[in-house]
PDB file of N, CA and C in Angstrom:
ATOM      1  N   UNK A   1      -5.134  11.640   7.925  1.00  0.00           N
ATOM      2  CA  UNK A   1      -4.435  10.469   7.474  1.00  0.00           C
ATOM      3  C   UNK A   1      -5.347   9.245   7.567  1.00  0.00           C
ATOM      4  N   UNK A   2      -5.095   8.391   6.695  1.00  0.00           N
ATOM      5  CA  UNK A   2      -5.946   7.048   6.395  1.00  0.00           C
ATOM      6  C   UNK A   2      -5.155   6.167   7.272  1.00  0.00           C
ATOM      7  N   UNK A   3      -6.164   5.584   7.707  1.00  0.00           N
ATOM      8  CA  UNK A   3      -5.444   4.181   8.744  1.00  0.00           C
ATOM      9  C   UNK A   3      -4.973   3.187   7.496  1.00  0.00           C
ATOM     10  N   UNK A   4      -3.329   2.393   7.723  1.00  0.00           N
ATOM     11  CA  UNK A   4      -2.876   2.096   6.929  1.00  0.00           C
ATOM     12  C   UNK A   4      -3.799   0.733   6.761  1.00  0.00           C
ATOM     13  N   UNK A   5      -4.431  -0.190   7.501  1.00  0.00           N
ATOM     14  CA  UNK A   5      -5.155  -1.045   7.422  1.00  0.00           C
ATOM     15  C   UNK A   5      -6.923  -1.225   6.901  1.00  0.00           C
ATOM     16  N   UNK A   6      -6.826   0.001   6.160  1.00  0.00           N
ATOM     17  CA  UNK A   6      -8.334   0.504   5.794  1.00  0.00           C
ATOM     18  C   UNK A   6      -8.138   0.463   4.118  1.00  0.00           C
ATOM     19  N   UNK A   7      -9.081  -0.679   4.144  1.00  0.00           N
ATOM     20  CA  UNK A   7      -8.319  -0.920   2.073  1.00  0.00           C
ATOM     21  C   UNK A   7     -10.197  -1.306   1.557  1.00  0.00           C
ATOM     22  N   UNK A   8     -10.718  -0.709   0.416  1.00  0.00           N
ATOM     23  CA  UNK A   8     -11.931  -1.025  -0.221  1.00  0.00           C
ATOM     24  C   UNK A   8     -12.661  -1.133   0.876  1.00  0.00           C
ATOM     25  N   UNK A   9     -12.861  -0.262   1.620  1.00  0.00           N
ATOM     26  CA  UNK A   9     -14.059  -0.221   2.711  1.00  0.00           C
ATOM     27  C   UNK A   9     -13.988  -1.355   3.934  1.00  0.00           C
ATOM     28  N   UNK A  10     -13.004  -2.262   3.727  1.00  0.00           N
ATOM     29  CA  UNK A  10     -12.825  -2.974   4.876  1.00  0.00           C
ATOM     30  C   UNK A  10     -11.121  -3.172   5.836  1.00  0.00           C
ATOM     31  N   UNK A  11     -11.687  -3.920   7.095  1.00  0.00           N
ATOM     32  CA  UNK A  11     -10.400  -3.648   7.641  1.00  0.00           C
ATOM     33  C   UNK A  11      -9.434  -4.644   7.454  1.00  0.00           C
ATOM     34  N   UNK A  12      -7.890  -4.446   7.088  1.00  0.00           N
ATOM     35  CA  UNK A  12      -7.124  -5.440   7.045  1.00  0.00           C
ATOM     36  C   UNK A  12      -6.163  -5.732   8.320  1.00  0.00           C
ATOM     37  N   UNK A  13      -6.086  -5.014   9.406  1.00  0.00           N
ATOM     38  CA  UNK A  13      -5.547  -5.310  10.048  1.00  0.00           C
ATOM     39  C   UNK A  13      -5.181  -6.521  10.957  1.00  0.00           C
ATOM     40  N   UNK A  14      -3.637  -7.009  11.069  1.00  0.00           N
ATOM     41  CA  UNK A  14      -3.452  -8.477  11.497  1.00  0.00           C
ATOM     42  C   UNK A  14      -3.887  -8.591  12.977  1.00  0.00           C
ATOM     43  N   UNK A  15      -5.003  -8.143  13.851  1.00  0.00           N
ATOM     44  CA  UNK A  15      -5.399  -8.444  14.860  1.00  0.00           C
ATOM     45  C   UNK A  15      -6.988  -9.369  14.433  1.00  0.00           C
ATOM     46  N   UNK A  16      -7.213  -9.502  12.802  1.00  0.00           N
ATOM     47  CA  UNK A  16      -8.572  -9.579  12.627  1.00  0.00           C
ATOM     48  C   UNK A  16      -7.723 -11.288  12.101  1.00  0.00           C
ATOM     49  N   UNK A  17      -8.639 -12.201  11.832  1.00  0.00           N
ATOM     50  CA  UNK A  17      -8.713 -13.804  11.371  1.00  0.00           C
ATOM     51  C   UNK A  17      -8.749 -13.450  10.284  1.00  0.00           C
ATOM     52  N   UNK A  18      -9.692 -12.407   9.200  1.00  0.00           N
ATOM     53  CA  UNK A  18      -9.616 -11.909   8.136  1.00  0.00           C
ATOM     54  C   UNK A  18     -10.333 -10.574   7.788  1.00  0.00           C
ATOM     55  N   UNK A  19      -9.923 -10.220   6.388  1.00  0.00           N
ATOM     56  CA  UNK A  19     -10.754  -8.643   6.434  1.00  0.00           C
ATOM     57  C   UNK A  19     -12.163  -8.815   6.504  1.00  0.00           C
ATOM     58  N   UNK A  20     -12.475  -7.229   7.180  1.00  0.00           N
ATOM     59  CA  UNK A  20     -13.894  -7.170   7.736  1.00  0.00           C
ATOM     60  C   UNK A  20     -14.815  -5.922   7.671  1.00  0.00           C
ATOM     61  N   UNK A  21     -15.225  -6.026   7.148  1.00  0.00           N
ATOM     62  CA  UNK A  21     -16.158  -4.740   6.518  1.00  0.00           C
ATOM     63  C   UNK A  21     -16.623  -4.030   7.552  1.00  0.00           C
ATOM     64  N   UNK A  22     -17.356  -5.250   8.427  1.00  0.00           N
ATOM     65  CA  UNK A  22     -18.136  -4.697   9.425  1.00  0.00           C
ATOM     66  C   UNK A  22     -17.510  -3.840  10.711  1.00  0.00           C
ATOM     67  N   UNK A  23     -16.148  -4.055  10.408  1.00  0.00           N
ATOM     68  CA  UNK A  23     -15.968  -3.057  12.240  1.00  0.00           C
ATOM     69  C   UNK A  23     -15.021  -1.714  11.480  1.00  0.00           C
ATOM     70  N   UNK A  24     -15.444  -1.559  10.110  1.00  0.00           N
ATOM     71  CA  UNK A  24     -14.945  -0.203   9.591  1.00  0.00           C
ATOM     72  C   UNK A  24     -15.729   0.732  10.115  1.00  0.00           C
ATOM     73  N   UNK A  25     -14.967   2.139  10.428  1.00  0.00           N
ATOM     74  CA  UNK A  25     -15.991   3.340  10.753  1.00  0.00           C
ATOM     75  C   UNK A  25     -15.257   4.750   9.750  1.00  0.00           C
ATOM     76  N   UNK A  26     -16.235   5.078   8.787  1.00  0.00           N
ATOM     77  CA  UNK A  26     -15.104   6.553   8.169  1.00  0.00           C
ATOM     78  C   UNK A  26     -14.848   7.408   9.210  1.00  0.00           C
ATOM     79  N   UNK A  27     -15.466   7.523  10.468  1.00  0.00           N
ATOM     80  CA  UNK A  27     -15.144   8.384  11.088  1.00  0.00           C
ATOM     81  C   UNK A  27     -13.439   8.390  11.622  1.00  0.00           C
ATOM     82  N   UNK A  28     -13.551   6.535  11.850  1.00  0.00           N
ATOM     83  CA  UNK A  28     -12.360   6.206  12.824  1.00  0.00           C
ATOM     84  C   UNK A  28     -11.662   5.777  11.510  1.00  0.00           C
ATOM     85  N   UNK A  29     -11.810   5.050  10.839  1.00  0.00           N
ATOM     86  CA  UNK A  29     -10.841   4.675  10.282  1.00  0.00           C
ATOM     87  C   UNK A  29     -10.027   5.834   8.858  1.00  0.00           C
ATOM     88  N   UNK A  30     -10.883   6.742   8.898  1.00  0.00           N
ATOM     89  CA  UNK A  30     -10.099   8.164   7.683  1.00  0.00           C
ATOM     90  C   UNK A  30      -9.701   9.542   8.639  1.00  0.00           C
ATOM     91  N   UNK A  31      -9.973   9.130  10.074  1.00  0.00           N
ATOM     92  CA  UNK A  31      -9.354  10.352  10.575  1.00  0.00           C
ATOM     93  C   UNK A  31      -8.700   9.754  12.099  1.00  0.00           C
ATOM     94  N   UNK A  32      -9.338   9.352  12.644  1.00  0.00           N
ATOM     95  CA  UNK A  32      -8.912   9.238  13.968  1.00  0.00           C
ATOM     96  C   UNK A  32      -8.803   7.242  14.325  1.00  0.00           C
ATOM     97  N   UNK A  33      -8.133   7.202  13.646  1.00  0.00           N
ATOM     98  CA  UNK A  33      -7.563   5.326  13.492  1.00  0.00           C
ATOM     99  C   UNK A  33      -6.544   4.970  14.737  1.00  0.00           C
ATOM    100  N   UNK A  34      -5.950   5.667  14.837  1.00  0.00           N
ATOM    101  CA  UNK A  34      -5.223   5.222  16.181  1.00  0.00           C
ATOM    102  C   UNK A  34      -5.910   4.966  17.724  1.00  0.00           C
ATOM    103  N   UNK A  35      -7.350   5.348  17.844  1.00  0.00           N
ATOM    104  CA  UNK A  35      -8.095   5.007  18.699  1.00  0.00           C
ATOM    105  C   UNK A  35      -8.253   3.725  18.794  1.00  0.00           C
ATOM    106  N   UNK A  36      -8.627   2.792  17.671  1.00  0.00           N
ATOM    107  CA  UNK A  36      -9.261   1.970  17.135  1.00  0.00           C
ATOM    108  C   UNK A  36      -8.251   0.384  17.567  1.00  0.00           C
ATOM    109  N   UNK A  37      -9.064  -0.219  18.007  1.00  0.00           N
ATOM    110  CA  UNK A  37      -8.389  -1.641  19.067  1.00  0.00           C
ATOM    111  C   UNK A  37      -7.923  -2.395  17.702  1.00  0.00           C
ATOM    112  N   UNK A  38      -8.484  -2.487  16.554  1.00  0.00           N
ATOM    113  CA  UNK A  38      -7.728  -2.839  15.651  1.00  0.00           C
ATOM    114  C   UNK A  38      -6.251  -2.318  14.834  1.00  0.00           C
ATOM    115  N   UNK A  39      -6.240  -1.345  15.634  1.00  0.00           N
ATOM    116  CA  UNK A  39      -4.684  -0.947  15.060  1.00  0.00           C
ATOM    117  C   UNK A  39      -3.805  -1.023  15.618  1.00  0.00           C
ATOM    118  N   UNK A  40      -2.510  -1.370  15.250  1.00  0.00           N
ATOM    119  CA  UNK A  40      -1.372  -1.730  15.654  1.00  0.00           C
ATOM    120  C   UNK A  40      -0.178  -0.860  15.221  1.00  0.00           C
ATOM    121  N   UNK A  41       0.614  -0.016  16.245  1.00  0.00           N
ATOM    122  CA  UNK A  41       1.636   0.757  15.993  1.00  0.00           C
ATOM    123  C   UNK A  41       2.653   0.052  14.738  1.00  0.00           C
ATOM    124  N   UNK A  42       3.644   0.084  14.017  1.00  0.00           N
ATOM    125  CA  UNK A  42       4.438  -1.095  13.413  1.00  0.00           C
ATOM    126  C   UNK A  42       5.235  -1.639  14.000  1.00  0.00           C
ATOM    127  N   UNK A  43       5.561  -1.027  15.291  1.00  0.00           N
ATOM    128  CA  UNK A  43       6.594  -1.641  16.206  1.00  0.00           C
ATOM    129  C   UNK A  43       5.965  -2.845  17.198  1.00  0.00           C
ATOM    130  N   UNK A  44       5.026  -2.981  16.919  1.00  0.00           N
ATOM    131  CA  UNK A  44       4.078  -4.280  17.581  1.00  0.00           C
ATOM    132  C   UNK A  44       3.403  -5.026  16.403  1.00  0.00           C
ATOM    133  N   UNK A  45       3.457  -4.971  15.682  1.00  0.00           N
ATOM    134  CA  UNK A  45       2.665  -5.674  14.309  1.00  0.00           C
ATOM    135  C   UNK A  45       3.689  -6.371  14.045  1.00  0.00           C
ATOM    136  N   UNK A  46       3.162  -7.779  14.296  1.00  0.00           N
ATOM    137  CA  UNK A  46       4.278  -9.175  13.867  1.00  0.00           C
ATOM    138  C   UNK A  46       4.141  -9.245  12.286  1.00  0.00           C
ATOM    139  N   UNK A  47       4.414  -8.666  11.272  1.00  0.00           N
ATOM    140  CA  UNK A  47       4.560  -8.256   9.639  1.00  0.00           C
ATOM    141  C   UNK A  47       4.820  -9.856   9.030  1.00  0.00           C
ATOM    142  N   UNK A  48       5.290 -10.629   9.518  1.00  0.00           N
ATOM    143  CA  UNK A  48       5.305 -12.168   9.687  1.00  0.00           C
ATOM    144  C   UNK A  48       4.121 -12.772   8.763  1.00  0.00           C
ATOM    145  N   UNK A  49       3.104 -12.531   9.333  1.00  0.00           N
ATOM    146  CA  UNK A  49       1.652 -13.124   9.045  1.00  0.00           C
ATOM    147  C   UNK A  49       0.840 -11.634   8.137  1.00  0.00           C
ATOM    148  N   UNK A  50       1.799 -10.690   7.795  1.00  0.00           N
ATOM    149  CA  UNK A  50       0.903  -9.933   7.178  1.00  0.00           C
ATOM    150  C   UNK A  50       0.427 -10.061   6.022  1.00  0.00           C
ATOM    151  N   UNK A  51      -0.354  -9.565   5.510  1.00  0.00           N
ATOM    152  CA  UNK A  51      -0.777 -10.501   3.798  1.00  0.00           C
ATOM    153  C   UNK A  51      -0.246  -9.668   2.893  1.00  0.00           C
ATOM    154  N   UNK A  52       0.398  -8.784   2.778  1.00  0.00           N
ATOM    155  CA  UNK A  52       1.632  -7.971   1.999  1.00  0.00           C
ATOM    156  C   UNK A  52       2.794  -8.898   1.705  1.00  0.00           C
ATOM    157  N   UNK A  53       3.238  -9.786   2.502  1.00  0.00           N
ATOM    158  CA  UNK A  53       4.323 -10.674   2.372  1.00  0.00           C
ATOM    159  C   UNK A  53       4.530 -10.872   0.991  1.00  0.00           C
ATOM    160  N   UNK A  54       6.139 -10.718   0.171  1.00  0.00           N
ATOM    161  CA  UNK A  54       6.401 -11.058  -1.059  1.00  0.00           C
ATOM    162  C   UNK A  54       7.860 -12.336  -0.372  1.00  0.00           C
ATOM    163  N   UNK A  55       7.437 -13.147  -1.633  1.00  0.00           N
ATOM    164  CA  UNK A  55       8.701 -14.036  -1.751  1.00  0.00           C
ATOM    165  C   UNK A  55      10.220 -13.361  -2.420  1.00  0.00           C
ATOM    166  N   UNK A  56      10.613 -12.608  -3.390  1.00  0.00           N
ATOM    167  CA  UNK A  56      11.093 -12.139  -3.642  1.00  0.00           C
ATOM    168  C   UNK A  56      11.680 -10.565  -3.291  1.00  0.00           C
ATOM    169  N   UNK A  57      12.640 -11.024  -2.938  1.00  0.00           N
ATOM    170  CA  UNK A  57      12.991  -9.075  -2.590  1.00  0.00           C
ATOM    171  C   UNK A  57      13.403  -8.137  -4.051  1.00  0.00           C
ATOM    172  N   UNK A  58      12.738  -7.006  -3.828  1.00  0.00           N
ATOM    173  CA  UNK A  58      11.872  -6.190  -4.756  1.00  0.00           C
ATOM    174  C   UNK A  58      12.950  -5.068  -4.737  1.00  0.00           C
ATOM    175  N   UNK A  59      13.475  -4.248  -5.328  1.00  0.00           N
ATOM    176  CA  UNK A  59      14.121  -3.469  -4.561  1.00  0.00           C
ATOM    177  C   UNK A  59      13.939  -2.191  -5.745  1.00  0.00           C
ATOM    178  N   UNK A  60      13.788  -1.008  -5.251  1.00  0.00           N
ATOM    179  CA  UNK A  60      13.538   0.133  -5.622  1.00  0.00           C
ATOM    180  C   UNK A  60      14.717   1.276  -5.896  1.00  0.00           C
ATOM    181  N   UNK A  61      14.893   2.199  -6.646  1.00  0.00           N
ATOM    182  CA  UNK A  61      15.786   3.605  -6.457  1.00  0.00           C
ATOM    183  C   UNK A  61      15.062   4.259  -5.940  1.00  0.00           C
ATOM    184  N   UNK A  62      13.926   4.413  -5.393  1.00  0.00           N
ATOM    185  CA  UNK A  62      13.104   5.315  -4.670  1.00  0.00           C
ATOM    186  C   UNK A  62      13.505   5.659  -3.407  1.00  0.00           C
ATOM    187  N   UNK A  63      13.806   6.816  -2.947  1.00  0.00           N
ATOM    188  CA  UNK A  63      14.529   6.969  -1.537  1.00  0.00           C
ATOM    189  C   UNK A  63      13.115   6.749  -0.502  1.00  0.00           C
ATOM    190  N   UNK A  64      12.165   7.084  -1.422  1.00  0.00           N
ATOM    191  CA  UNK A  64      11.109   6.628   0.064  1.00  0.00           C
ATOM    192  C   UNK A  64      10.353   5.221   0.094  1.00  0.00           C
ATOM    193  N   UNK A  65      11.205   4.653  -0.908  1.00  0.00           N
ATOM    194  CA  UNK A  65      10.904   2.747  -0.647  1.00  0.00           C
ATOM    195  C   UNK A  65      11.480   2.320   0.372  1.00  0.00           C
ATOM    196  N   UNK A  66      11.221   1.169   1.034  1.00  0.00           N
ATOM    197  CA  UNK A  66      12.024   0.445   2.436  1.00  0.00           C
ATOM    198  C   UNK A  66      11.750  -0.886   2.091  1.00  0.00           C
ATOM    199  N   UNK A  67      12.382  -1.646   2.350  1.00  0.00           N
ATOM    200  CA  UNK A  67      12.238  -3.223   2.223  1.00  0.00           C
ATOM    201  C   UNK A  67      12.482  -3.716   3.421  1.00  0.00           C
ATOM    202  N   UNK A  68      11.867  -4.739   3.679  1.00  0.00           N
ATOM    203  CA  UNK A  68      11.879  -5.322   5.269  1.00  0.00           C
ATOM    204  C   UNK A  68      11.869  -6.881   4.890  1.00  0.00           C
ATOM    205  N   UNK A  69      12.709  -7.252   5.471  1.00  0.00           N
ATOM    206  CA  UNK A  69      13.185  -8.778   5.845  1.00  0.00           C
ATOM    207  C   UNK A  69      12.223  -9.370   6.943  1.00  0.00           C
ATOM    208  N   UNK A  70      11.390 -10.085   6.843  1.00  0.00           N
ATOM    209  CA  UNK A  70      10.457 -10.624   7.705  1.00  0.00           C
ATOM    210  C   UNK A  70      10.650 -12.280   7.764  1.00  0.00           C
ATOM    211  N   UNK A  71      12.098 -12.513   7.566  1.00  0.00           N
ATOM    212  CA  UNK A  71      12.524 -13.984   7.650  1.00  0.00           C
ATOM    213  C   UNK A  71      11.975 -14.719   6.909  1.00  0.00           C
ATOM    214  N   UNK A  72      10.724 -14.944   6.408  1.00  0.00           N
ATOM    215  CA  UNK A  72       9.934 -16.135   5.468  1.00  0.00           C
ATOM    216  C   UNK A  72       9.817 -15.361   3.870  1.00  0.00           C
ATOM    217  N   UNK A  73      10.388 -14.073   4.118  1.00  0.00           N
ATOM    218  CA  UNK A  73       9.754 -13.016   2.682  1.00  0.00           C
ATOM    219  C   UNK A  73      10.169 -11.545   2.970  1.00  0.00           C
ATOM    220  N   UNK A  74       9.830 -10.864   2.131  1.00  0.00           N
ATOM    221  CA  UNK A  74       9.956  -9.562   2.675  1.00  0.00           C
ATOM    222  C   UNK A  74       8.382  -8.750   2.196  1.00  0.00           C
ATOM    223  N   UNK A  75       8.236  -7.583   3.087  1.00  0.00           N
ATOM    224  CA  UNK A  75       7.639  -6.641   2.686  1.00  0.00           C
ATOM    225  C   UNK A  75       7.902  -5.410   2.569  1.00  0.00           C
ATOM    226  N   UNK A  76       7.205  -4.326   1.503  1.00  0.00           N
ATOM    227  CA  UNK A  76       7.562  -3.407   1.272  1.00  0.00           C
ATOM    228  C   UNK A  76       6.922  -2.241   1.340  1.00  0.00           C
ATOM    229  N   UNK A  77       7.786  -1.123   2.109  1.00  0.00           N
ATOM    230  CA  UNK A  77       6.976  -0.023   3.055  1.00  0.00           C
ATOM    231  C   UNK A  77       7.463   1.269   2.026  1.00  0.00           C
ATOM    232  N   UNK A  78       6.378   2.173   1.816  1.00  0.00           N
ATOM    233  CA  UNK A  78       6.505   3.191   1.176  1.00  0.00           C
ATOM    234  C   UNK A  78       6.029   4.896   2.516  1.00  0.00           C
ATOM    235  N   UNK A  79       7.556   5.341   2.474  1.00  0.00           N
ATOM    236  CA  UNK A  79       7.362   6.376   3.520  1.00  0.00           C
ATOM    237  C   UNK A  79       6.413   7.562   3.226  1.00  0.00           C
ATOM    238  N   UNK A  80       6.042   7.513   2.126  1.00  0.00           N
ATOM    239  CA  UNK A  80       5.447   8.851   1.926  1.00  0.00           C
ATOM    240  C   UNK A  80       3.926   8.177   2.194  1.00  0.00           C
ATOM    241  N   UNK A  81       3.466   7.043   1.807  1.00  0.00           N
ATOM    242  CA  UNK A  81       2.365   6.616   2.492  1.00  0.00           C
ATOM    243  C   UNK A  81       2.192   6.378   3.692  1.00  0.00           C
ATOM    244  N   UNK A  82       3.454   6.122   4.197  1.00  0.00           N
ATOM    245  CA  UNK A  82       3.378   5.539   5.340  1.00  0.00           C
ATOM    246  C   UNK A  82       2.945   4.461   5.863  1.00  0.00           C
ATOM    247  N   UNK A  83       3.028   3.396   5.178  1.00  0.00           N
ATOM    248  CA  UNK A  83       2.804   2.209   5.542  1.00  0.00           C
ATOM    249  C   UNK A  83       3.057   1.105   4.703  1.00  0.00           C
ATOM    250  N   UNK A  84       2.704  -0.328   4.952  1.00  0.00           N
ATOM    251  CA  UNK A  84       2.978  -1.250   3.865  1.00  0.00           C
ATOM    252  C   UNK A  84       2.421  -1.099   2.945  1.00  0.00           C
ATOM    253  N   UNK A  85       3.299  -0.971   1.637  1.00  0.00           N
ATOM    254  CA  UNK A  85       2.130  -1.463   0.389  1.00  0.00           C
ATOM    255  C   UNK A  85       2.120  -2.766  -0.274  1.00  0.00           C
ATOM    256  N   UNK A  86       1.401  -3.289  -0.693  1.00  0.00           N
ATOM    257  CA  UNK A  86       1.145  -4.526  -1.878  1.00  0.00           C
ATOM    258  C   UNK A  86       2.517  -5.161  -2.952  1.00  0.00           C
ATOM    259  N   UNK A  87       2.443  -6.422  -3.633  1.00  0.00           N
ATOM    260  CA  UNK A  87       3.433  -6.600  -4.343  1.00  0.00           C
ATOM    261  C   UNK A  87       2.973  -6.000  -5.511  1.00  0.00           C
ATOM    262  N   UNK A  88       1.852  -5.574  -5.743  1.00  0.00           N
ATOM    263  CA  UNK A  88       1.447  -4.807  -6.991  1.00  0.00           C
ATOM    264  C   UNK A  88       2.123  -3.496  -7.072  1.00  0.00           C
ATOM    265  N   UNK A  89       2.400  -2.678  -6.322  1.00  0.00           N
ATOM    266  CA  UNK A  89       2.598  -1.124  -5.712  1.00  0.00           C
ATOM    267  C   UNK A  89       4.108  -1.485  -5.865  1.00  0.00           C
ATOM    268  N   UNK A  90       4.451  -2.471  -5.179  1.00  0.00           N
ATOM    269  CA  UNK A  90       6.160  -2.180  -5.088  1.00  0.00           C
ATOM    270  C   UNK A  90       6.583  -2.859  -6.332  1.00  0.00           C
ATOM    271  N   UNK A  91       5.681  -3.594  -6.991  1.00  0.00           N
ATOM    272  CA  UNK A  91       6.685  -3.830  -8.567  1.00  0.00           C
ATOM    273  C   UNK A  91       6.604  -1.944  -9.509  1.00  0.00           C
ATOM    274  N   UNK A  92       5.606  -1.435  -9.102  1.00  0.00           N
ATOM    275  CA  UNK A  92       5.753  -0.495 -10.162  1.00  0.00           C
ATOM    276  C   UNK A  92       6.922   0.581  -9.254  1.00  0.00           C
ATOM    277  N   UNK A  93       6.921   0.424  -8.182  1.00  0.00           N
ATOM    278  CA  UNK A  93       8.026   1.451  -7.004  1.00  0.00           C
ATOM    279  C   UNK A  93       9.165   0.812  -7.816  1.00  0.00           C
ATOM    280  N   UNK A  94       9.533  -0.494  -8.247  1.00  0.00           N
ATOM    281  CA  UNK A  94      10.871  -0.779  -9.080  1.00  0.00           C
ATOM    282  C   UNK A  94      10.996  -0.617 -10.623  1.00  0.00           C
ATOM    283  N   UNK A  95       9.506  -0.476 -10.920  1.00  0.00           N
ATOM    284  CA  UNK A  95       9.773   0.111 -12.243  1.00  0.00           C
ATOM    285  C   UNK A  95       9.749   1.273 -13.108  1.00  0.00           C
ATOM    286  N   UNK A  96       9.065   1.723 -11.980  1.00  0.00           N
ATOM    287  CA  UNK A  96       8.599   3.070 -12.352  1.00  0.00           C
ATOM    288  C   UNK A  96       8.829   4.606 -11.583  1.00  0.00           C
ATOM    289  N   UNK A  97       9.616   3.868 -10.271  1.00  0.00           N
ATOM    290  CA  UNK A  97       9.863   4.775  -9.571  1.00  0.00           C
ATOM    291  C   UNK A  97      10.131   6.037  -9.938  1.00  0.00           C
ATOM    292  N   UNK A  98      10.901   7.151 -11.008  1.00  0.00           N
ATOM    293  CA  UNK A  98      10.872   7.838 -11.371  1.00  0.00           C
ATOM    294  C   UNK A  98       9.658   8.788 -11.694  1.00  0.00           C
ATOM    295  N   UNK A  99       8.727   8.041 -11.824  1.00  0.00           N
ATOM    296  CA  UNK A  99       7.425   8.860 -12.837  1.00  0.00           C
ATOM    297  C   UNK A  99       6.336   8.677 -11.538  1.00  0.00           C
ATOM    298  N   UNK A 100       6.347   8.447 -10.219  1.00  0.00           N
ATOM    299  CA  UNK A 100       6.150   8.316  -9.349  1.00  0.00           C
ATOM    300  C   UNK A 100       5.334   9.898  -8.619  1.00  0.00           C
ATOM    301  N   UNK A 101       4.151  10.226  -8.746  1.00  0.00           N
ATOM    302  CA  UNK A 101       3.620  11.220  -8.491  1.00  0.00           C
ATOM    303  C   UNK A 101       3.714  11.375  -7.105  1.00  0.00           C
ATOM    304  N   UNK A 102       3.786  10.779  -6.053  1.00  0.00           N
ATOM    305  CA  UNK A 102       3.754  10.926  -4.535  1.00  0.00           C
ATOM    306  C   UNK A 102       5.550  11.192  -4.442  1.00  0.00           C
ATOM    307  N   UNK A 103       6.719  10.905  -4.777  1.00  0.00           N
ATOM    308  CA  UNK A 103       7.819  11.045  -4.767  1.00  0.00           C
ATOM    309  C   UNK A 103       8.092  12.269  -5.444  1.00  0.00           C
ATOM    310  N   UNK A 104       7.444  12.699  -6.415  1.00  0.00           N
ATOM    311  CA  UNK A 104       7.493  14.227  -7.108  1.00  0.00           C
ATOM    312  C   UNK A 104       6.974  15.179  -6.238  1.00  0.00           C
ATOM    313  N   UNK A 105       6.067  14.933  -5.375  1.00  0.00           N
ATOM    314  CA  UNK A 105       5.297  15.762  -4.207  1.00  0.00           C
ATOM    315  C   UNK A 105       6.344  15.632  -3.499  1.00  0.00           C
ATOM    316  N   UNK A 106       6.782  15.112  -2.468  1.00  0.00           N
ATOM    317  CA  UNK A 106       7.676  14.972  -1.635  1.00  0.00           C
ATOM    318  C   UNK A 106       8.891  15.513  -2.063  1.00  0.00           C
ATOM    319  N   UNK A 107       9.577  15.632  -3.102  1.00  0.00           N
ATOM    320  CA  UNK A 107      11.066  16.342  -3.535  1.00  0.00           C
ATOM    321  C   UNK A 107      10.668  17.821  -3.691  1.00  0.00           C
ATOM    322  N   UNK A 108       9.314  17.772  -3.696  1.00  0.00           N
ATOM    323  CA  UNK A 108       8.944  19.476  -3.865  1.00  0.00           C
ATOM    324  C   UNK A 108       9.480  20.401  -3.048  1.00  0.00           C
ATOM    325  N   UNK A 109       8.677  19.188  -1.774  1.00  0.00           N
ATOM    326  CA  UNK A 109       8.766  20.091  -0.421  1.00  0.00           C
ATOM    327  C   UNK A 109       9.985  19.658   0.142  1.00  0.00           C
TER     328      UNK A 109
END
């Protein structure tokens, strides 16, 4: 599993001021990420200040979409990834959800 904070070779995680190339490792961050002082369980990640934040709530038929109320906005968590995704990702989770190749995997099994 990919650490959910590992995006274009650098790290996004909200313990950093901003993303950072330099304290990526493929070792740690595409297999063994939960070691890693930059990661944060979601039950400790203040999602508040995360840079996923949308102004608008987005809302999906996808049973493995989640929307989260983060008081200033919401963000939006996709279970089969397991983690937050982008407002790019969750406009097509509302438009496209159907034709959705990771949700076709998942109803398989």
């Amino acid at each position: 599993m990919v650490c959910p904070y590992y995006k274009n070779g650098a790290c996004y995680s909200p313990s950093l001021d901003q993303p950072d190339a330099s304290v990526t490792s493929k070792e740690r961050c595409l297999k063994n990420f939960k070691v890693c002082r930059y990661f944060q369980n979601e039950t400790k990640l203040d999602i508040k200040n995360f840079y996923f934040e949308m102004k608008t709530k987005l809302s999906s038929e996808c049973n493995y979409y989640e929307l989260k109320d983060v008081g200033s906005g919401f963000v939006a968590y996709c279970k089969v990834l397991n983690r937050i995704i982008t407002e790019s990702q969750a406009i097509n989770c509302n438009k496209y959800w159907n034709d959705c190749p990771l949700r076709a995997i998942m109803d398989i099994h």
